[in-house]
Amino acid sequence: MELVVQFQVLNQSCQCLAWKPRPVVAWGAESQHVVAGYSDGTIRVFSISRTEMELKMHPHTVALTAVAYSTDGEMILSGGKDGLVAVSSPRTGMTIRVLADHKGSPITVLQCTRKQYHDFGVEGGELWLATSSDRRVSVWASDWLKDKCELLDWLSFPAPAGPEGLGSLLPSLAAFCPWEPGTLVYVGFGMQKEALFYSLRKKQVVEKISLPYFATSLSLSPAHFMAVGFGERLVRLLCCPASQAQDYAGHDDAVHLCRFAPSGRRLLTASHSAVLVWELTG
C-alpha cells in the first residue's frame, strides 16, 4: 500500500483515465501504460515502467469526460464535454476519426469489448459503446485497421421532467454484460429506479432489476456480480441472474465510482474523500 509512481500536469485537472489492455502474448504481466484525459482537451499517455509521459495529443477543444483503449490497445477513444467522440492512434499521435452523434451532451462512458463481426452481421473485430448524459447510448462495430466504424444500435431512454436539475446530477451509465454476450446494462435517471438489460440481438430490454435509488456508479464482474453505487452513500452488490442483493454502507458521501478488479475478487468504491476496497468471499 505505497505510492509507486506519480505524474503531475500543472494547471490542468485529470478528468478520466484508462489502463492499456495487456497484450495476449504477455498474459499475466501488468500493463505499463495509462492514458489520461484533461480539462484542456488533451490526452496524455504515461509509461509506468519508464515513469515518463510518452505522448500528448489534443483531439478536443473542451474538457474530456471519458477515455478508453480499444481492446487491442492500438486506438484511444476519448469523449468530451461537448459530446464529440475522437478516435486517435497512440502510435502516430493522429486523430483519425471524430464522431458527432452525441453532440451537445457530455460523454459519460466509453467501453470496448472483443466481438467478431459475424455475431451481428456487420464487419469489425470489436464492439464499443458511448453513453451521454442525455440518456442516449450508441453501439458501434469497428475494424480500426480497415478504418471501418459502423453504428450497430442507438438507444434512448426516457425520463420524466422531474425535479429541476436532478437529471443533470445523475450520470447515464452503460456497460457490456460480461456474462451475457450481446447484452448491455444501463442505469440512469429515468421513469423508474432500475437497471435495464438490453439485448442487441433482440433489440429490446430483456430484464429489469429494481434499485432502491437512482444509480451514480456501476461496474460488472465476469463472475456474475454487479455493483451499483448511490448518492445515498450506499453500495449494492447483486448476484445475477438471481438478482440476490446485499447493501453495504461505509461511505460518507455519494459513491461516484465502482470498479471490480480484473480478478473479480475485489471491488473498489470511491466517494468524495475515500476509496474503499472490498473483498468478495465465497
PDB file of N, CA and C in Angstrom, residues 52 152 163 176 182 219:
ATOM      1  N   GLU A  52       7.498   8.258 -17.282  1.00  0.00           N
ATOM      2  CA  GLU A  52       7.526   9.473 -18.084  1.00  0.00           C
ATOM      3  C   GLU A  52       6.311   9.559 -18.992  1.00  0.00           C
ATOM      4  N   LEU A 152     -24.218   0.242 -34.855  1.00  0.00           N
ATOM      5  CA  LEU A 152     -24.971  -1.005 -34.750  1.00  0.00           C
ATOM      6  C   LEU A 152     -26.331  -0.801 -34.097  1.00  0.00           C
ATOM      7  N   PRO A 163     -37.758  16.786 -10.909  1.00  0.00           N
ATOM      8  CA  PRO A 163     -37.277  17.958 -10.178  1.00  0.00           C
ATOM      9  C   PRO A 163     -36.208  18.693 -10.982  1.00  0.00           C
ATOM     10  N   PHE A 176     -21.139  -3.238 -21.229  1.00  0.00           N
ATOM     11  CA  PHE A 176     -21.397  -4.548 -21.806  1.00  0.00           C
ATOM     12  C   PHE A 176     -21.441  -5.582 -20.684  1.00  0.00           C
ATOM     13  N   GLY A 182     -23.586  -9.958 -26.114  1.00  0.00           N
ATOM     14  CA  GLY A 182     -24.610  -9.271 -26.897  1.00  0.00           C
ATOM     15  C   GLY A 182     -25.631  -8.527 -26.060  1.00  0.00           C
ATOM     16  N   SER A 219     -20.525  -1.121 -12.028  1.00  0.00           N
ATOM     17  CA  SER A 219     -19.443  -1.989 -12.502  1.00  0.00           C
ATOM     18  C   SER A 219     -19.948  -3.423 -12.553  1.00  0.00           C
TER      19      SER A 219
END
